[in-house]
């Protein structure tokens, strides 16, 4: 595909997109390019693509609003690149095509009783060498809302202490953006205990151990290695089953749980946005919903404007 190499560089350096997002963009643009060949006569190049071509392609997708939304975004970024960077065209044909609003959905979350059962199960059923690490890891996830990649990338130097206890984490999130995450009291206490155990373990680790990683493998074949996102997912799935939770447990579920409970506890949306590392406030807004019990409670305290009949 012409200009593909420059587009990749643009997405990485200017937009800060991840490899996974870049692959999605390239796939969407490539599928549109292949669609153009049999549908448009005579064949057109990127300079000749019109808004009518974009509309026709999107109407042929017959996709969900969410996928439609993504393809629209991919093509919009591609033509923006062709206009502003490659200077191949003078206009963006996607700019005049409206995209549907994403359907609002309420992210799944664990109840507080389920969280407690999961944490207890981690302590009761994990191997002795992994018990404290697993218990702490889940506690930190639930109390910070970190993405699993952010959790696994944490180094000892990313932890700031106050009065002898861990106080905050410096996290590198999406788009290589840095943010500060303040620990809750539960998070401070749990992480303090794991760091003490980790310090003790350092004397037993082989020379190849990752001595900067916060979350390490305490024993076994991979002793001293940094814990991977895949290992965290497997661990949570296993513990969720052992805890007999109705829904499968995965890292992002704990992130949703943190955000949902933060909103219920009265957290300001802007503060939650910063804590989660969202770039847009409307992304954080998906957690602003009331369940039926909350609505009934609100209705129960409304003033009686009719008076007794």
XYZ file of C-alpha atoms in Angstrom:
309
model
C 0.000 0.000 0.000
C 1.437 3.392 -0.950
C 2.454 5.628 1.950
C 1.982 2.782 4.430
C 5.433 3.076 5.979
C 5.038 6.803 6.545
C 1.558 6.215 7.986
C 2.954 3.736 10.524
C 5.642 6.207 11.578
C 3.002 8.944 11.892
C 0.768 6.766 14.087
C 3.651 5.792 16.375
C 5.460 9.097 16.725
C 2.744 11.713 16.290
C -0.311 9.887 17.609
C 1.363 7.572 20.120
C -0.701 4.587 19.008
C 0.080 1.048 20.146
C 1.123 -1.715 17.734
C -2.291 -3.332 18.177
C -4.139 -0.128 17.264
C -1.854 0.483 14.280
C -2.557 -3.034 12.997
C -6.310 -2.352 13.274
C -5.976 0.922 11.339
C -3.920 -0.712 8.597
C -6.403 -3.578 8.307
C -9.359 -1.213 7.962
C -7.598 0.895 5.327
C -6.479 -2.196 3.413
C -10.016 -3.645 3.352
C -11.359 -0.333 2.048
C -8.640 -0.273 -0.622
C -9.572 -3.774 -1.803
C -13.271 -2.852 -1.775
C -12.594 0.087 -4.100
C -11.184 -2.077 -6.906
C -14.363 -3.929 -8.001
C -16.858 -1.287 -6.843
C -15.471 1.829 -8.436
C -15.068 2.212 -12.178
C -12.711 3.328 -13.507
C -10.219 2.398 -10.762
C -9.354 5.316 -8.496
C -6.281 6.162 -6.468
C -6.176 7.842 -3.056
C -6.201 11.301 -4.627
C -9.536 10.608 -6.313
C -11.490 9.015 -3.451
C -14.660 11.008 -2.796
C -17.069 11.297 0.114
C -19.584 9.282 -1.929
C -17.123 6.366 -2.008
C -16.773 6.481 1.776
C -20.541 6.525 2.284
C -21.079 3.649 -0.142
C -18.416 1.538 1.542
C -19.743 2.160 5.038
C -23.295 1.363 3.916
C -22.032 -1.956 2.525
C -20.424 -2.927 5.827
C -23.683 -3.968 7.511
C -21.737 -3.895 10.744
C -22.528 -3.074 14.324
C -22.380 0.613 15.316
C -19.224 -0.117 17.301
C -17.374 -1.611 14.307
C -18.782 1.069 11.986
C -17.452 3.668 14.418
C -13.968 2.123 14.365
C -13.766 1.887 10.568
C -14.906 5.493 10.266
C -12.149 6.537 12.684
C -9.500 4.492 10.855
C -10.338 6.009 7.479
C -10.562 9.483 8.988
C -7.035 9.193 10.421
C -5.726 7.747 7.147
C -7.048 10.593 5.008
C -5.948 13.140 7.610
C -2.447 11.728 7.171
C -2.710 11.956 3.376
C -3.759 15.620 3.664
C -1.608 16.970 6.490
C 1.531 14.809 6.333
C 1.866 13.201 2.926
C 0.276 16.245 1.243
C -1.245 13.922 -1.335
C -4.678 15.559 -1.212
C -6.202 18.847 -0.190
C -9.308 17.515 1.584
C -10.436 14.691 3.853
C -13.433 12.903 2.248
C -14.389 11.312 5.575
C -14.925 14.661 7.287
C -18.426 15.058 5.834
C -19.580 11.567 6.827
C -21.285 11.424 10.213
C -20.630 8.422 12.396
C -23.273 6.959 14.719
C -22.917 7.380 18.431
C -21.632 4.315 20.178
C -24.332 2.434 21.992
C -23.974 3.096 25.704
C -23.349 -0.008 27.717
C -22.765 -0.513 31.370
C -19.422 -2.248 31.938
C -19.624 -5.436 34.008
C -18.296 -5.209 37.544
C -17.955 -7.424 40.590
C -19.939 -6.746 43.718
C -17.982 -5.918 46.851
C -18.866 -9.322 48.308
C -17.472 -11.001 45.172
C -14.280 -8.943 45.428
C -13.868 -10.010 49.045
C -14.417 -13.662 48.114
C -11.866 -13.414 45.281
C -9.211 -11.869 47.542
C -9.827 -14.457 50.262
C -9.603 -17.250 47.701
C -6.292 -15.872 46.448
C -4.851 -16.081 49.950
C -6.375 -19.452 50.838
C -5.721 -21.433 47.631
C -2.520 -20.020 46.119
C 0.782 -21.813 46.501
C 2.590 -20.696 49.661
C 5.278 -18.919 47.621
C 2.644 -17.008 45.600
C 0.033 -16.414 48.305
C 1.066 -12.923 49.394
C 1.871 -11.780 45.855
C -1.487 -12.861 44.434
C -3.418 -11.400 47.359
C -1.601 -8.079 46.993
C -1.838 -7.981 43.205
C -5.622 -8.360 43.226
C -5.965 -5.823 46.040
C -3.893 -3.290 44.088
C -5.861 -3.869 40.862
C -9.201 -3.397 42.604
C -7.983 -0.290 44.430
C -6.280 1.469 41.501
C -8.046 0.409 38.292
C -4.705 -0.134 36.539
C -4.643 -1.783 33.134
C -2.912 -5.162 33.230
C -0.038 -3.870 31.064
C 0.451 -0.940 33.449
C 0.464 -3.297 36.414
C 3.043 -5.668 34.915
C 5.324 -2.824 33.763
C 5.631 -1.379 37.275
C 9.179 -1.043 38.605
C 10.311 -0.472 42.170
C 11.394 3.046 41.173
C 7.782 3.802 40.174
C 6.618 3.514 43.795
C 6.776 6.647 45.931
C 6.699 6.240 49.731
C 5.328 8.488 52.435
C 5.849 7.925 56.153
C 7.317 4.488 55.436
C 4.409 3.190 53.354
C 3.834 3.078 49.580
C 1.825 6.187 48.731
C 1.601 6.537 44.937
C 2.539 4.878 41.656
C 3.981 6.481 38.525
C 2.269 4.730 35.639
C 2.963 4.830 31.897
C -0.369 4.342 30.152
C -1.720 4.408 26.607
C 0.018 6.749 24.219
C 3.092 6.656 26.485
C 1.343 9.110 28.811
C 2.536 9.273 32.397
C 0.177 9.673 35.332
C 0.289 9.491 39.105
C -1.984 6.999 40.886
C -2.599 7.513 44.601
C -3.012 4.318 46.607
C -5.958 3.729 48.922
C -5.327 2.656 52.514
C -5.997 -0.973 51.533
C -3.615 -0.675 48.603
C -0.888 0.860 50.768
C -1.146 -1.851 53.415
C -1.184 -4.730 50.942
C 1.671 -3.409 48.812
C 3.764 -2.691 51.910
C 3.518 -6.346 52.939
C 4.379 -7.672 49.484
C 7.386 -5.340 49.154
C 8.748 -6.667 52.453
C 8.347 -10.251 51.184
C 9.830 -9.332 47.811
C 12.887 -7.813 49.503
C 13.409 -11.072 51.386
C 13.063 -13.060 48.156
C 15.795 -11.058 46.427
C 18.452 -13.010 48.349
C 17.126 -16.280 46.888
C 16.741 -15.145 43.273
C 19.123 -16.238 40.487
C 21.458 -13.698 38.789
C 19.075 -13.489 35.820
C 16.228 -12.188 37.989
C 14.484 -8.920 37.100
C 15.326 -6.962 40.229
C 13.418 -3.874 39.107
C 10.046 -5.568 38.565
C 7.444 -5.169 41.304
C 5.632 -8.384 40.412
C 8.012 -11.317 40.098
C 7.678 -15.085 39.986
C 8.747 -16.198 43.488
C 9.691 -19.794 42.701
C 9.802 -22.467 40.052
C 11.046 -22.539 36.465
C 10.634 -18.795 35.923
C 11.826 -17.700 39.358
C 12.755 -14.038 39.404
C 11.160 -13.227 36.060
C 8.728 -10.326 35.676
C 5.117 -11.483 35.796
C 3.469 -11.224 32.372
C -0.012 -10.010 31.462
C -0.828 -13.535 30.277
C 0.166 -14.965 33.653
C -2.032 -12.422 35.457
C -5.015 -13.310 33.253
C -4.559 -17.038 33.874
C -4.190 -16.499 37.604
C -7.364 -14.385 37.846
C -9.377 -16.823 35.727
C -8.295 -19.732 37.922
C -9.037 -17.916 41.184
C -12.413 -16.747 39.857
C -13.359 -20.366 39.218
C -12.127 -21.468 42.623
C -14.158 -18.668 44.222
C -17.258 -19.954 42.344
C -18.007 -16.497 40.946
C -20.806 -16.434 38.380
C -18.817 -14.463 35.804
C -15.272 -15.056 34.614
C -12.649 -12.848 36.234
C -10.142 -10.938 34.089
C -7.986 -7.828 34.679
C -10.288 -5.315 32.969
C -13.219 -6.543 35.056
C -11.334 -5.384 38.151
C -10.665 -2.038 36.447
C -14.416 -1.693 35.791
C -15.093 -2.662 39.406
C -12.758 0.052 40.701
C -14.384 2.708 38.508
C -17.950 1.633 39.307
C -17.342 1.685 43.054
C -15.517 5.022 42.803
C -18.559 6.607 41.145
C -20.931 5.065 43.679
C -18.754 6.492 46.446
C -19.083 9.985 45.002
C -15.834 10.360 43.043
C -15.763 13.341 40.686
C -15.719 12.329 37.043
C -12.646 14.432 36.217
C -10.696 12.833 39.072
C -11.721 9.345 37.940
C -10.715 10.196 34.368
C -7.214 11.069 35.545
C -6.990 8.001 37.782
C -7.935 5.665 34.916
C -5.728 7.411 32.387
C -8.572 8.157 29.969
C -7.868 10.766 27.300
C -11.548 11.669 26.907
C -14.128 12.427 29.580
C -16.928 10.679 27.668
C -14.970 7.409 27.963
C -15.156 7.723 31.745
C -18.837 8.642 31.493
C -19.870 5.035 30.834
C -19.670 4.460 34.590
C -22.330 7.099 35.291
C -25.412 4.952 35.543
C -27.845 4.174 38.299
C -29.152 0.713 39.000
C -32.814 0.062 39.815
C -32.226 0.012 43.569
C -30.611 3.446 43.435
C -33.483 4.828 41.366
C -36.053 3.412 43.798
C -34.170 4.921 46.732
C -34.165 8.300 45.012
C -37.890 8.061 44.246
C -38.647 7.203 47.863
C -37.304 10.514 49.150
C -38.922 12.812 46.576
C -41.218 15.398 48.192
C -44.925 14.709 48.242
C -46.127 17.487 45.935
C -49.665 16.113 45.677
C -50.380 15.871 49.377
C -52.425 13.093 50.914
C -55.692 12.318 49.146
